[in-house]
Each structure stands twice: as structure tokens, then as C-alpha cells.
CSV table of C-alpha atoms in Angstrom, one decimal:
chain,number,residue,atom,x,y,z
X,876,MET,CA,79.1,134.0,114.3
X,877,SER,CA,81.3,131.7,116.3
X,878,ARG,CA,84.5,129.9,115.0
X,879,SER,CA,82.5,126.6,115.0
X,880,ASN,CA,80.2,128.0,112.3
X,881,ILE,CA,83.2,128.8,109.9
X,882,SER,CA,84.3,126.2,107.5
X,883,PRO,CA,88.0,126.3,106.7
X,884,ARG,CA,87.1,125.0,103.2
X,885,VAL,CA,85.0,128.1,102.6
X,886,ILE,CA,87.3,130.8,104.1
X,887,LYS,CA,90.9,130.9,102.9
X,888,ARG,CA,91.9,134.5,103.7
X,889,ALA,CA,90.4,137.9,103.9
X,890,LEU,CA,91.7,141.0,102.2
X,891,LEU,CA,90.9,144.2,104.1
X,892,MET,CA,90.6,147.3,101.9
X,893,GLY,CA,90.0,150.9,102.6
X,894,ALA,CA,91.4,154.3,102.6
X,895,PHE,CA,93.0,154.0,106.0
X,896,SER,CA,94.0,157.7,106.0
X,897,THR,CA,92.3,158.9,109.1
X,898,VAL,CA,92.4,157.9,112.9
X,899,GLY,CA,88.8,156.9,112.6
X,900,ASP,CA,89.6,154.6,109.5
X,901,VAL,CA,92.4,152.8,111.4
X,902,GLU,CA,90.4,152.4,114.6
X,903,VAL,CA,87.6,150.7,112.6
X,904,LEU,CA,90.2,148.6,110.8
X,905,HIS,CA,91.5,147.5,114.3
X,906,GLN,CA,88.0,146.4,115.2
X,907,VAL,CA,87.6,144.3,112.0
X,908,GLU,CA,91.2,142.8,112.5
X,909,ARG,CA,90.3,141.8,116.1
X,910,ARG,CA,87.1,140.1,115.2
X,911,LEU,CA,88.7,138.2,112.3
X,912,SER,CA,91.4,137.1,114.7
X,913,ASP,CA,89.0,136.0,117.2
X,914,LEU,CA,87.3,133.9,114.5
X,915,GLY,CA,90.6,132.4,113.4
X,916,VAL,CA,90.4,134.0,110.0
X,917,PRO,CA,93.7,135.1,108.5
X,918,PHE,CA,93.8,138.4,106.6
X,919,ASP,CA,95.9,141.0,104.8
X,920,VAL,CA,95.5,144.8,104.9
X,921,SER,CA,95.4,146.7,101.6
X,922,PRO,CA,95.1,150.4,101.5
X,923,LEU,CA,93.4,151.8,98.4
X,924,SER,CA,96.5,154.1,97.8
X,925,GLU,CA,99.6,152.1,97.0
X,926,LYS,CA,101.7,154.9,98.6
X,927,ARG,CA,100.0,154.3,101.9
X,928,THR,CA,101.2,150.7,102.1
X,929,SER,CA,104.4,152.1,103.5
X,930,MET,CA,102.9,153.0,106.7
X,931,PHE,CA,103.2,149.6,108.0
X,932,GLU,CA,105.5,146.8,107.0
X,933,HIS,CA,102.7,144.2,106.8
X,934,TRP,CA,100.4,146.3,104.6
X,935,VAL,CA,100.2,145.1,101.0
X,936,HIS,CA,98.4,146.4,97.9
X,937,ALA,CA,95.7,144.5,96.1
X,938,SER,CA,97.3,144.9,92.7
X,939,ARG,CA,100.4,143.0,94.0
X,940,VAL,CA,98.9,139.9,95.6
X,941,ASP,CA,97.5,136.6,94.2
X,942,PRO,CA,93.7,136.9,94.4
X,943,GLN,CA,93.3,133.1,94.5
X,944,GLU,CA,94.7,133.2,98.1
X,945,TYR,CA,91.6,135.1,99.2
X,946,SER,CA,88.0,134.1,99.6
X,947,HIS,CA,86.7,137.5,101.1
X,948,VAL,CA,87.2,141.1,100.4
X,949,PHE,CA,86.2,143.6,103.1
X,950,PHE,CA,85.7,147.3,102.2
X,951,VAL,CA,86.3,149.0,105.6
X,952,CYS,CA,85.1,152.5,106.6
X,953,GLY,CA,84.5,155.8,104.8
X,954,PRO,CA,82.1,156.8,102.0
X,955,LEU,CA,81.8,154.5,99.1
X,956,THR,CA,80.5,155.3,95.5
X,957,ARG,CA,80.4,153.5,92.2
X,958,LYS,CA,83.1,155.7,90.9
X,959,ILE,CA,85.5,154.8,93.8
X,960,MET,CA,85.2,151.2,92.9
X,961,GLU,CA,85.3,151.7,89.1
X,962,LYS,CA,88.5,153.7,89.3
X,963,ARG,CA,90.2,150.5,90.8
X,964,TRP,CA,88.2,147.9,88.9
X,965,HIS,CA,91.3,147.0,86.8
X,966,TYR,CA,92.7,145.1,89.8
X,967,LEU,CA,89.5,144.6,91.8
X,968,LYS,CA,87.9,142.5,89.1
X,969,ARG,CA,90.6,139.8,89.8
X,970,PHE,CA,88.7,139.2,93.2
X,971,GLN,CA,85.3,138.6,91.6
X,972,HIS,CA,85.2,135.1,93.0
X,973,CYS,CA,85.4,136.5,96.6
X,974,VAL,CA,82.6,137.4,98.9
X,975,PHE,CA,82.5,141.2,99.1
X,976,VAL,CA,81.7,142.6,102.6
X,977,GLY,CA,81.2,146.2,103.4
X,978,VAL,CA,81.8,147.3,107.0
X,979,ASN,CA,81.2,150.8,108.5
X,980,LEU,CA,80.6,152.4,105.1
X,981,THR,CA,78.6,155.5,104.2
X,982,MET,CA,76.8,154.4,101.0
X,983,VAL,CA,76.4,157.7,99.1
X,984,ALA,CA,73.9,156.5,96.6
X,985,ASP,CA,70.8,154.6,97.4
X,986,THR,CA,71.5,150.8,98.0
X,987,THR,CA,68.9,150.0,95.2
X,988,ASP,CA,71.2,151.8,92.7
X,989,PHE,CA,74.5,150.7,94.0
X,990,ASN,CA,75.3,147.8,96.4
X,991,PRO,CA,78.1,145.5,95.2
X,992,PHE,CA,78.3,143.7,98.4
X,993,GLU,CA,77.0,140.1,99.2
X,994,VAL,CA,77.0,141.4,102.9
X,995,LEU,CA,76.7,145.1,103.7
X,996,ILE,CA,77.2,146.1,107.4
X,997,GLU,CA,77.0,149.9,106.6
X,998,ARG,CA,77.4,152.9,108.9
X,999,ASP,CA,74.8,154.7,107.1
X,1000,SER,CA,72.7,154.4,104.0
X,1001,ASP,CA,69.2,154.9,102.7
X,1002,ARG,CA,68.1,151.8,104.5
X,1003,SER,CA,70.0,151.9,107.9
X,1004,VAL,CA,72.1,154.1,110.2
X,1005,ARG,CA,74.4,152.8,112.8
X,1006,PRO,CA,77.0,154.4,115.3
X,1007,ASP,CA,80.4,154.5,113.9
X,1008,MET,CA,82.4,151.3,114.7
X,1009,SER,CA,85.3,153.4,116.3
X,1010,PHE,CA,83.0,153.8,119.3
X,1011,ALA,CA,83.8,150.1,120.0
X,1012,GLN,CA,87.6,150.5,119.7
X,1013,SER,CA,89.7,151.1,122.9
X,1014,GLU,CA,93.0,152.6,122.1
X,1015,PRO,CA,95.8,152.7,124.8
X,1016,ARG,CA,96.7,156.2,125.9
X,1017,VAL,CA,100.3,157.6,125.4
X,1018,PRO,CA,101.9,160.7,126.7
X,1019,VAL,CA,101.3,163.9,124.9
X,1020,VAL,CA,104.5,165.8,124.0
X,1021,GLY,CA,104.8,169.2,122.5
X,1022,ILE,CA,107.5,169.9,119.9
X,1023,CYS,CA,108.7,173.6,119.7
X,1024,LEU,CA,111.5,174.2,117.2
X,1025,ALA,CA,113.5,177.3,116.4
X,1026,PRO,CA,114.2,178.1,112.8
X,1027,THR,CA,117.7,178.5,111.3
X,1028,GLN,CA,119.3,181.5,113.1
X,1029,LYS,CA,121.9,183.0,110.8
X,1030,GLU,CA,123.3,185.2,113.5
X,1031,TYR,CA,125.2,182.3,114.9
X,1032,GLY,CA,127.1,181.6,111.7
X,1033,ASP,CA,128.4,178.2,111.3
X,1034,ARG,CA,127.7,177.2,114.9
X,1035,GLN,CA,124.0,176.8,114.4
X,1036,ARG,CA,122.9,173.3,113.9
X,1037,HIS,CA,119.1,173.5,113.8
X,1038,THR,CA,118.6,171.0,111.1
X,1039,GLU,CA,120.6,168.4,113.2
X,1040,ALA,CA,118.7,169.2,116.2
X,1041,LYS,CA,115.3,169.0,114.4
X,1042,ALA,CA,116.4,165.5,113.2
X,1043,HIS,CA,117.2,164.4,116.7
X,1044,ILE,CA,113.8,165.5,117.9
X,1045,GLU,CA,112.0,163.8,115.0
X,1046,ARG,CA,113.7,160.5,115.8
X,1047,LEU,CA,113.1,160.8,119.4
X,1048,ALA,CA,109.4,161.3,118.9
X,1049,GLN,CA,109.2,158.3,116.4
X,1050,ARG,CA,111.1,156.0,118.9
X,1051,SER,CA,109.1,157.1,122.0
X,1052,GLY,CA,105.7,156.5,120.4
X,1053,VAL,CA,104.3,159.6,122.1
X,1054,ALA,CA,101.6,161.7,120.7
X,1055,ALA,CA,103.8,164.6,119.4
X,1056,ILE,CA,102.2,167.9,118.7
X,1057,LEU,CA,104.0,170.8,116.8
X,1058,VAL,CA,103.6,174.2,118.4
X,1059,ASP,CA,105.4,177.4,117.9
X,1060,THR,CA,106.0,180.5,120.0
X,1061,HIS,CA,105.6,182.8,117.0
X,1062,LEU,CA,102.3,184.5,117.0
X,1063,ALA,CA,100.2,184.4,113.9
X,1064,ALA,CA,100.4,187.6,111.8
X,1065,GLU,CA,97.3,189.6,111.4
X,1066,ARG,CA,96.9,188.4,107.8
X,1067,ASP,CA,97.2,184.8,109.0
X,1068,GLN,CA,94.6,185.0,111.8
X,1069,ALA,CA,92.5,182.1,110.9
X,1070,VAL,CA,91.6,179.1,113.0
X,1071,GLY,CA,94.4,176.5,112.8
X,1072,ASN,CA,97.1,179.1,111.7
X,1073,GLY,CA,98.8,179.4,115.1
X,1074,PHE,CA,98.3,181.2,118.3
X,1075,PHE,CA,97.1,184.8,118.4
X,1076,ASN,CA,98.2,185.7,122.0
X,1077,PRO,CA,100.4,184.4,124.9
X,1078,SER,CA,97.3,183.1,126.7
X,1079,GLN,CA,96.4,180.7,124.0
X,1080,PHE,CA,100.0,179.3,123.7
X,1081,GLU,CA,100.5,178.9,127.5
X,1082,SER,CA,96.9,177.3,127.9
X,1083,ALA,CA,97.9,174.8,125.2
X,1084,ILE,CA,101.3,173.8,126.4
X,1085,SER,CA,100.1,173.6,130.0
X,1086,ARG,CA,98.2,170.4,129.0
X,1087,PHE,CA,101.2,168.6,127.7
X,1088,ASP,CA,102.9,165.9,129.6
X,1089,ALA,CA,106.4,167.3,128.4
X,1090,LEU,CA,107.8,169.5,125.8
X,1091,VAL,CA,110.8,168.9,123.5
X,1092,THR,CA,112.3,172.1,122.2
X,1093,THR,CA,115.2,174.0,120.7
X,1094,ARG,CA,113.6,177.4,121.6
X,1095,LEU,CA,114.5,179.5,124.7
X,1096,HIS,CA,110.9,180.4,125.1
X,1097,GLY,CA,109.8,176.9,124.6
X,1098,LEU,CA,112.0,176.1,127.7
X,1099,VAL,CA,110.9,179.0,129.8
X,1100,LEU,CA,107.2,179.0,129.0
X,1101,ALA,CA,106.8,175.2,129.6
X,1102,LEU,CA,108.6,175.3,132.9
X,1103,LYS,CA,106.6,178.2,133.9
X,1104,ASN,CA,103.5,176.0,133.5
X,1105,SER,CA,105.2,173.1,135.4
X,1106,VAL,CA,105.6,171.2,132.2
X,1107,PRO,CA,109.0,169.3,132.1
X,1108,VAL,CA,111.2,170.0,129.1
X,1109,VAL,CA,113.9,168.2,127.1
X,1110,ALA,CA,115.9,171.0,125.4
X,1111,ILE,CA,118.4,170.8,122.7
X,1112,ASP,CA,120.7,173.8,122.3
X,1113,ALA,CA,121.0,174.0,118.5
X,1114,ILE,CA,124.1,176.2,118.7
X,1115,LYS,CA,127.4,174.2,118.8
X,1116,GLY,CA,129.0,174.6,122.1
X,1117,GLY,CA,125.8,175.9,123.7
X,1118,ASP,CA,124.4,179.4,123.9
X,1119,LYS,CA,121.3,181.1,125.3
X,1120,VAL,CA,119.2,177.9,125.6
X,1121,SER,CA,122.1,176.4,127.8
X,1122,ARG,CA,122.6,179.4,129.7
X,1123,GLN,CA,118.9,179.9,130.5
X,1124,ALA,CA,118.7,176.3,131.7
X,1125,ALA,CA,121.7,176.7,133.8
X,1126,VAL,CA,120.7,179.9,135.6
X,1127,ILE,CA,117.2,178.5,136.5
X,1128,GLY,CA,118.5,175.1,137.5
X,1129,TRP,CA,116.9,172.9,134.8
X,1130,PRO,CA,119.2,169.9,134.1
X,1131,GLU,CA,117.5,168.4,131.0
X,1132,VAL,CA,119.4,170.4,128.3
X,1133,PHE,CA,121.9,169.1,125.7
X,1134,ASP,CA,124.4,170.5,123.3
X,1135,VAL,CA,123.5,169.5,119.8
X,1136,SER,CA,127.0,168.6,119.0
X,1137,GLU,CA,127.3,166.2,121.8
X,1138,VAL,CA,123.8,164.8,122.5
X,1139,THR,CA,123.2,161.1,121.7
X,1140,GLU,CA,119.9,159.2,121.2
X,1141,GLU,CA,120.4,157.5,124.5
X,1142,ASP,CA,120.7,160.9,126.2
X,1143,LEU,CA,117.4,162.0,124.7
X,1144,ASP,CA,115.7,158.7,125.4
X,1145,ARG,CA,116.5,158.8,129.0
X,1146,ALA,CA,115.7,162.6,129.4
X,1147,LEU,CA,112.3,162.1,128.1
X,1148,GLU,CA,111.8,159.1,130.3
X,1149,ARG,CA,112.7,161.2,133.4
X,1150,CYS,CA,110.4,164.1,132.1
X,1151,LEU,CA,107.4,161.8,131.8
X,1152,LYS,CA,107.6,160.7,135.5
X,1153,PRO,CA,105.2,162.2,137.9
X,1154,GLU,CA,107.8,163.9,140.0
X,1155,ALA,CA,109.1,165.7,137.0
X,1156,ARG,CA,106.3,168.2,137.2
X,1157,GLU,CA,107.3,169.1,140.6
X,1158,ARG,CA,110.9,169.6,139.6
X,1159,ALA,CA,109.6,171.9,136.8
X,1160,ALA,CA,107.4,173.9,139.2
X,1161,ALA,CA,110.2,174.4,141.6
X,1162,CYS,CA,112.5,175.6,138.8
X,1163,ALA,CA,109.8,178.1,137.8
X,1164,ASN,CA,109.5,179.4,141.5
X,1165,ARG,CA,113.2,179.9,141.6
X,1166,ALA,CA,113.1,181.9,138.4
X,1167,ARG,CA,110.3,184.2,139.7
X,1168,GLN,CA,112.1,184.9,142.9
X,1169,PHE,CA,115.1,186.1,140.9
X,1170,TRP,CA,113.0,189.0,139.5
X,1171,GLU,CA,111.6,190.2,142.8
X,1172,GLY,CA,114.0,193.2,142.7
X,1173,PHE,CA,113.0,194.2,139.2
X,1174,GLU,CA,111.1,197.3,140.2
X,1175,GLY,CA,114.3,199.1,141.5
X,1176,ASP,CA,116.3,198.2,138.3
X,1177,PHE,CA,113.5,199.6,136.3
X,1178,GLU,CA,113.3,202.9,138.1
X,1179,ARG,CA,117.1,203.4,137.8
X,1180,ALA,CA,116.9,202.8,134.1
X,1181,LEU,CA,114.6,205.7,133.8
X,1182,GLU,CA,117.1,208.0,135.5
X,1183,ALA,CA,119.9,207.2,133.1
X,1184,VAL,CA,121.5,209.9,131.0
X,1185,SER,CA,121.7,209.4,127.1
X,1186,ASP,CA,125.2,208.8,125.8
X,1187,PRO,CA,125.0,208.6,121.9
X,1188,ALA,CA,128.8,207.8,121.7
X,1189,LEU,CA,128.0,204.3,122.7
X,1190,ARG,CA,126.2,204.0,119.3
X,1191,ALA,CA,128.5,206.1,117.2
X,1192,ASP,CA,130.3,203.2,115.3
X,1193,LEU,CA,127.0,201.7,114.1
X,1194,LYS,CA,126.4,201.8,110.4
X,1195,PRO,CA,123.4,201.4,108.2
X,1196,ARG,CA,123.0,198.2,106.2
X,1197,GLN,CA,123.9,198.8,102.5
X,1198,GLY,CA,121.4,196.3,101.0
X,1199,MET,CA,119.1,197.5,98.2
X,1200,ARG,CA,116.0,196.9,100.2
X,1201,ASP,CA,117.2,198.8,103.2
X,1202,ARG,CA,118.4,201.7,100.9
X,1203,ILE,CA,115.0,201.9,99.4
X,1204,ARG,CA,113.2,201.9,102.7
X,1205,TYR,CA,115.5,204.6,104.0
X,1206,LEU,CA,114.8,206.8,101.0
X,1207,GLY,CA,111.1,206.3,101.6
X,1208,ILE,CA,111.5,207.3,105.2
X,1209,ARG,CA,113.3,210.5,104.3
X,1210,GLY,CA,110.8,211.3,101.6
X,1211,ASP,CA,113.1,213.6,99.7
X,1212,GLY,CA,114.3,211.3,97.0
X,1213,LYS,CA,118.0,212.0,97.9
X,1214,GLY,CA,120.6,209.5,99.0
X,1215,ALA,CA,121.7,208.9,102.5
């Protein structure tokens, strides 16, 4: 259909409805939007869930618009059943005067039993099967950046600022528009070893992060293992005044590390820009090589450690914790039922 075939008197405005909760949904939506724009047809987007309207400022909800402004309603992408439409019929019925069009839908029931559309361009039904429309959508590529966060560390007392550091990183990811993927250096416990519950060994973690364009982290080993794999890092030391993360970055010569109590949004924006430049991977690799060279004398240190003589006096002033859980555990280890 070309623009010359469309009469402005027939088409007022289109309302595009759908779940719009998955990547595929939104890619198909973009296809419909583009085609309508090419035809000069104005439109609004209305997700079925009112909560989802907050995803984009220009999205609206069908229950809050004037139906007389529209001549067409498009149901876009996903499975469709009678129940789905009837659940929303209290506001959908206001659009009865519109032409209903189904695009890239899976019609669960036979179309002879349920087909509320004047025009149905289905993805699959009892009468037709087409490739999903997202095949036709070309999305721009963005950098893929890992996010690796340390939890609250009570041992640092009131110096720890992990919540503040996490907020900095979340805002950085939102501003930059990168594809942010959350990873953790914690290995999945045996009871949690199911697909998707984390990494089960170091090889899996390093294989994953080596494919990132950059990593943003508050973890020391996030910094180390990324640089080890030539992945540039933006590190925030979540301990006020700087601690192990800052010291590690300094000793290996990596400059993109910031004190949580001093860092600004501009600092982080510029650091991420630097880390996403091609030459940043070379800097990361050079940094990792320097670190590896530092440990070339490790064998001698290790041998001398094995020759050391025990000196219990070094630990004479250590005392057991007095918490109830630790006391019960201690009694269980002794096995005599007596106190310490």
C-alpha cells in the first residue's frame, strides 16, 4: 500500500496495542511504527499493562485516550486469545468503530472460532505461518558492558559506601545506553547449581567477561579478572578514602579507578568513553602483563614459607566470638556438651 492509496478522511490515527514486554515485541513494534510513518499515518503506542506505559514518555494507555481520535487499532506481536481481549473489553469496546488489525500474532485458537480482526497478518495460525517480523528489524549495536558489584562489607564500618557506588554505576549504565550485563565473582553454591544461577567455575566467569567491551565494578577481582582478559575497567572503590581496589589499581598501573566519596558523573562518563576506545584493550593487556611479571619470583617466596617455624604467640591474643550461633557450633565440634 502506498501513501497515495490512503485517504486522510478514512485514517485519523492508529493505536498500537500489545504486551511490549520482550525484545521481540518491541522490535516488531518498531517495524509497525516505521511502516506507518512511511505511509504518513500518525499513531500512539498503548501497552496492555498500564504499568508498562512508564517505559517511554510517549506511551499511553488505551483506557486514558479519546477513542474518537482513532480510526485503526493494531494488535502487535505475541499470542492472542479470546480471554486476553475479553479481560480488557471494558475499555477496548470503546474502539468498536475502528478497524482492528492483527500483526505478527500467534492465534492460539482456530481462526474460524476466534478472529476479531478486519485484517489479520498473523505470525502463525491454523491458516498461515510466517517468519517473525523481528527478522526485518535492524537494531543498532551498542557496547556490551559488564557490571560487577561487591555487596556491603561490614568489616569497613562506616567507611563503606556500597549503596552509593551501586547508584553511581546504575546511573552510568542508564546515561551511556550500553547493554549492561550483571555478573558476579561469587561461584554458585552446590545447591544452586542450575543453569542461570551464576557461574560454577572460574573458566565460565572469565570466558563470559572476556567478551565484554568493558567492565564497571566495585570488586577487586572484577578489576583484576577483567584486566587479565584485556577488558578495560571502570572501577569505583566503595570504601571512603580508598582501600584495596584503589591499591590494586595503583600497583598494577590501571588509572580508571575512583574514590566513591569524590567521583562525579562526569568522571565516570569520561572514563567509560576512554575504556570503550580500541586502544583501551591494549592498555588493559599491558597492565595485565606487568602484573604477571611481578609474580615471576613467587616460587622462591613459596619455598621459604614452607621452611618457616610455627610461633603460636603471634595468635595468643585472639579470642573466640561469643555469639550464640558460634557457641553452639563450638559445642557441637567438641561433642562433650560442655562449655568452652
